[in-house]
Short mmCIF file of N, CA and C in Angstrom, two decimals:
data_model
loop_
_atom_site.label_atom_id
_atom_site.label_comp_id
_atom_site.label_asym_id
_atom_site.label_seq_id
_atom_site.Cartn_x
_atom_site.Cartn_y
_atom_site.Cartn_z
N UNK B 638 -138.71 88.02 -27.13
CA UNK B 638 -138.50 88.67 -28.39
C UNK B 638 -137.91 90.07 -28.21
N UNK B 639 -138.10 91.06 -26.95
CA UNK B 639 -137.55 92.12 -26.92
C UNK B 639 -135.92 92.40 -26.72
N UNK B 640 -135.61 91.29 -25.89
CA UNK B 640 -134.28 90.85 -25.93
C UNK B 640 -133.34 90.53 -26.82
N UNK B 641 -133.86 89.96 -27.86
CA UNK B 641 -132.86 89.80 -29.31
C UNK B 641 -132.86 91.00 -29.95
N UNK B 642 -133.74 92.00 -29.71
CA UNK B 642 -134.11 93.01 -30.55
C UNK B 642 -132.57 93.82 -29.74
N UNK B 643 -132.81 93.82 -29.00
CA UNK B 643 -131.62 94.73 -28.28
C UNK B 643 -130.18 94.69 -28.64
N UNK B 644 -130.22 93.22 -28.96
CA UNK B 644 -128.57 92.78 -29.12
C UNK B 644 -128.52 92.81 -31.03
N UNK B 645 -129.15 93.58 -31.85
CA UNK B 645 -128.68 93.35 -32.90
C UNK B 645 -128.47 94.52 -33.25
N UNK B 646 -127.11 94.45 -34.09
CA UNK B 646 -126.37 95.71 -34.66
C UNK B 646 -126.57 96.77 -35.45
N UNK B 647 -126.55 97.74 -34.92
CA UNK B 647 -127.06 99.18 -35.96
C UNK B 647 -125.76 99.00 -36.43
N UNK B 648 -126.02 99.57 -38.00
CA UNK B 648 -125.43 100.35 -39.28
C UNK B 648 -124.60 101.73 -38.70
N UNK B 649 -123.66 102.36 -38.73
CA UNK B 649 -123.20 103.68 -38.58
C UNK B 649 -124.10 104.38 -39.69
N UNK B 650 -124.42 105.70 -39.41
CA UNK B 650 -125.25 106.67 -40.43
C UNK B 650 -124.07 106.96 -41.12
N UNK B 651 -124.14 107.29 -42.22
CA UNK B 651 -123.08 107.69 -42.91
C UNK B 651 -123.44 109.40 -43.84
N UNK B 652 -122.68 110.31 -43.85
CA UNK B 652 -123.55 111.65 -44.73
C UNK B 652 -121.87 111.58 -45.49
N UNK B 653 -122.08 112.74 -46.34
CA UNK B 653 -121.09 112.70 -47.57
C UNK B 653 -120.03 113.90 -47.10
N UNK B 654 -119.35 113.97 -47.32
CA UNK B 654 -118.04 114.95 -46.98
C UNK B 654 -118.87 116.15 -47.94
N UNK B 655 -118.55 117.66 -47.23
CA UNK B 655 -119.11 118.67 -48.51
C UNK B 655 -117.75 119.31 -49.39
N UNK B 656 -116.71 118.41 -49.18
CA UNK B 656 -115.37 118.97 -49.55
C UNK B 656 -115.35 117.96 -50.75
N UNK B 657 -115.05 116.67 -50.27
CA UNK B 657 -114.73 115.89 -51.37
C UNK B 657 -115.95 114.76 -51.93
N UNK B 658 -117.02 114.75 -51.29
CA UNK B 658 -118.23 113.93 -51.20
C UNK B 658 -117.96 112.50 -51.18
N UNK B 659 -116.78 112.15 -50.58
CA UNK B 659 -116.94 110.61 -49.92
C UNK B 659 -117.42 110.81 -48.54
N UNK B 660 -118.38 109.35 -48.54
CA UNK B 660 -118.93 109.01 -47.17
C UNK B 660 -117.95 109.30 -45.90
N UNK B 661 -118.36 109.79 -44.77
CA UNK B 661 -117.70 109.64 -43.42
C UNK B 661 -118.76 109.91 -42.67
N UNK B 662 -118.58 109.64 -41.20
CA UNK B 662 -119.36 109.59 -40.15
C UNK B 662 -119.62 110.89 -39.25
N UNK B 663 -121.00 111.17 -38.98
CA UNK B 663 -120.86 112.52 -38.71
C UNK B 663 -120.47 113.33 -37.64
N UNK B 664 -119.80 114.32 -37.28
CA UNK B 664 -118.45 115.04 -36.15
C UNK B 664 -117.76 114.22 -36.35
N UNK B 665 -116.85 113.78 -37.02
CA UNK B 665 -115.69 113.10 -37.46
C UNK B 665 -115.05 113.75 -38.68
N UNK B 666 -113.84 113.66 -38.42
CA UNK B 666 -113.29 114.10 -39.39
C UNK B 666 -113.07 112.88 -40.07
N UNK B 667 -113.13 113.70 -42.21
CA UNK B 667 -113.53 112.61 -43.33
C UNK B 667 -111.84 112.08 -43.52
N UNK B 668 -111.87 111.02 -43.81
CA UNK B 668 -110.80 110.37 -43.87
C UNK B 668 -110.16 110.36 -45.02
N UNK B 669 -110.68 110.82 -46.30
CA UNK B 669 -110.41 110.89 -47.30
C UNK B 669 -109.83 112.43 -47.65
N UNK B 670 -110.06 113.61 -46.84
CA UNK B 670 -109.72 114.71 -47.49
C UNK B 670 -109.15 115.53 -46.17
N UNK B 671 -109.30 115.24 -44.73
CA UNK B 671 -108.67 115.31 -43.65
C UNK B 671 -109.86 116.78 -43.08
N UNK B 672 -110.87 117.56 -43.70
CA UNK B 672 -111.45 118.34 -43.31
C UNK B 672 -112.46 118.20 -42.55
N UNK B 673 -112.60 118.96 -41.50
CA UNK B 673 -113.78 119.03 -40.58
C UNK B 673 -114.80 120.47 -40.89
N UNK B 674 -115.70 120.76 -40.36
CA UNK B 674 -116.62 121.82 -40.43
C UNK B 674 -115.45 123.02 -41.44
N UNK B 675 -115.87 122.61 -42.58
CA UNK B 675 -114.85 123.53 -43.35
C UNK B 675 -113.23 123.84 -43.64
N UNK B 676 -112.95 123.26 -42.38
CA UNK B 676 -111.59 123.61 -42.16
C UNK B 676 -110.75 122.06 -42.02
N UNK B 677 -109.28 122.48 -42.67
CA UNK B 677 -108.58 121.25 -43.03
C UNK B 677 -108.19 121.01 -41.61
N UNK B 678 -108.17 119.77 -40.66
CA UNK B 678 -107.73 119.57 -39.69
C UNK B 678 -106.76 118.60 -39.51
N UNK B 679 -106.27 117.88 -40.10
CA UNK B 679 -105.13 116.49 -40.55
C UNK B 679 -104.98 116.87 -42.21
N UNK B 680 -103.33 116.40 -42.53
CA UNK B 680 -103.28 116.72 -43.62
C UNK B 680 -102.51 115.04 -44.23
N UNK B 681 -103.59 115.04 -45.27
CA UNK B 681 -103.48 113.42 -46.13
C UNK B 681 -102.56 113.58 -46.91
N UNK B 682 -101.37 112.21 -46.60
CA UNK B 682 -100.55 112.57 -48.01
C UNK B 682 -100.60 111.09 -48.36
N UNK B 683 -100.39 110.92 -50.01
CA UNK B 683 -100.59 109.76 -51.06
C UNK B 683 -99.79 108.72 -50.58
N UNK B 684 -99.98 107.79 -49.97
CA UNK B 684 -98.48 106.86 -49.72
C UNK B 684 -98.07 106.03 -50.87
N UNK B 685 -96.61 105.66 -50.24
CA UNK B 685 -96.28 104.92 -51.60
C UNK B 685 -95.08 104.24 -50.56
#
């Protein structure tokens, strides 16, 4: 029984962007607004 326990998949934690408050993963930059610890680090543009 300790063995199956091992092999089953954690969830990523997820916390909220404090820029735009969509979910992203945390020390990652948010994918939705391109900012890290305050500061814009990639810049998102609208595709079309």
């Amino acid at each position: 029984m300790r063995r199956a326990y091992n092999s089953v998949l954690h969830l990523p934690q997820l916390s909220s962007c404090p820029q735009c408050a969509a979910p992203y993963i945390p020390h990652r930059v948010c994918n939705s607004c391109g900012y890290y610890k305050g500061r814009q680090i990639i810049t998102i543009t609208t595709g079309q």
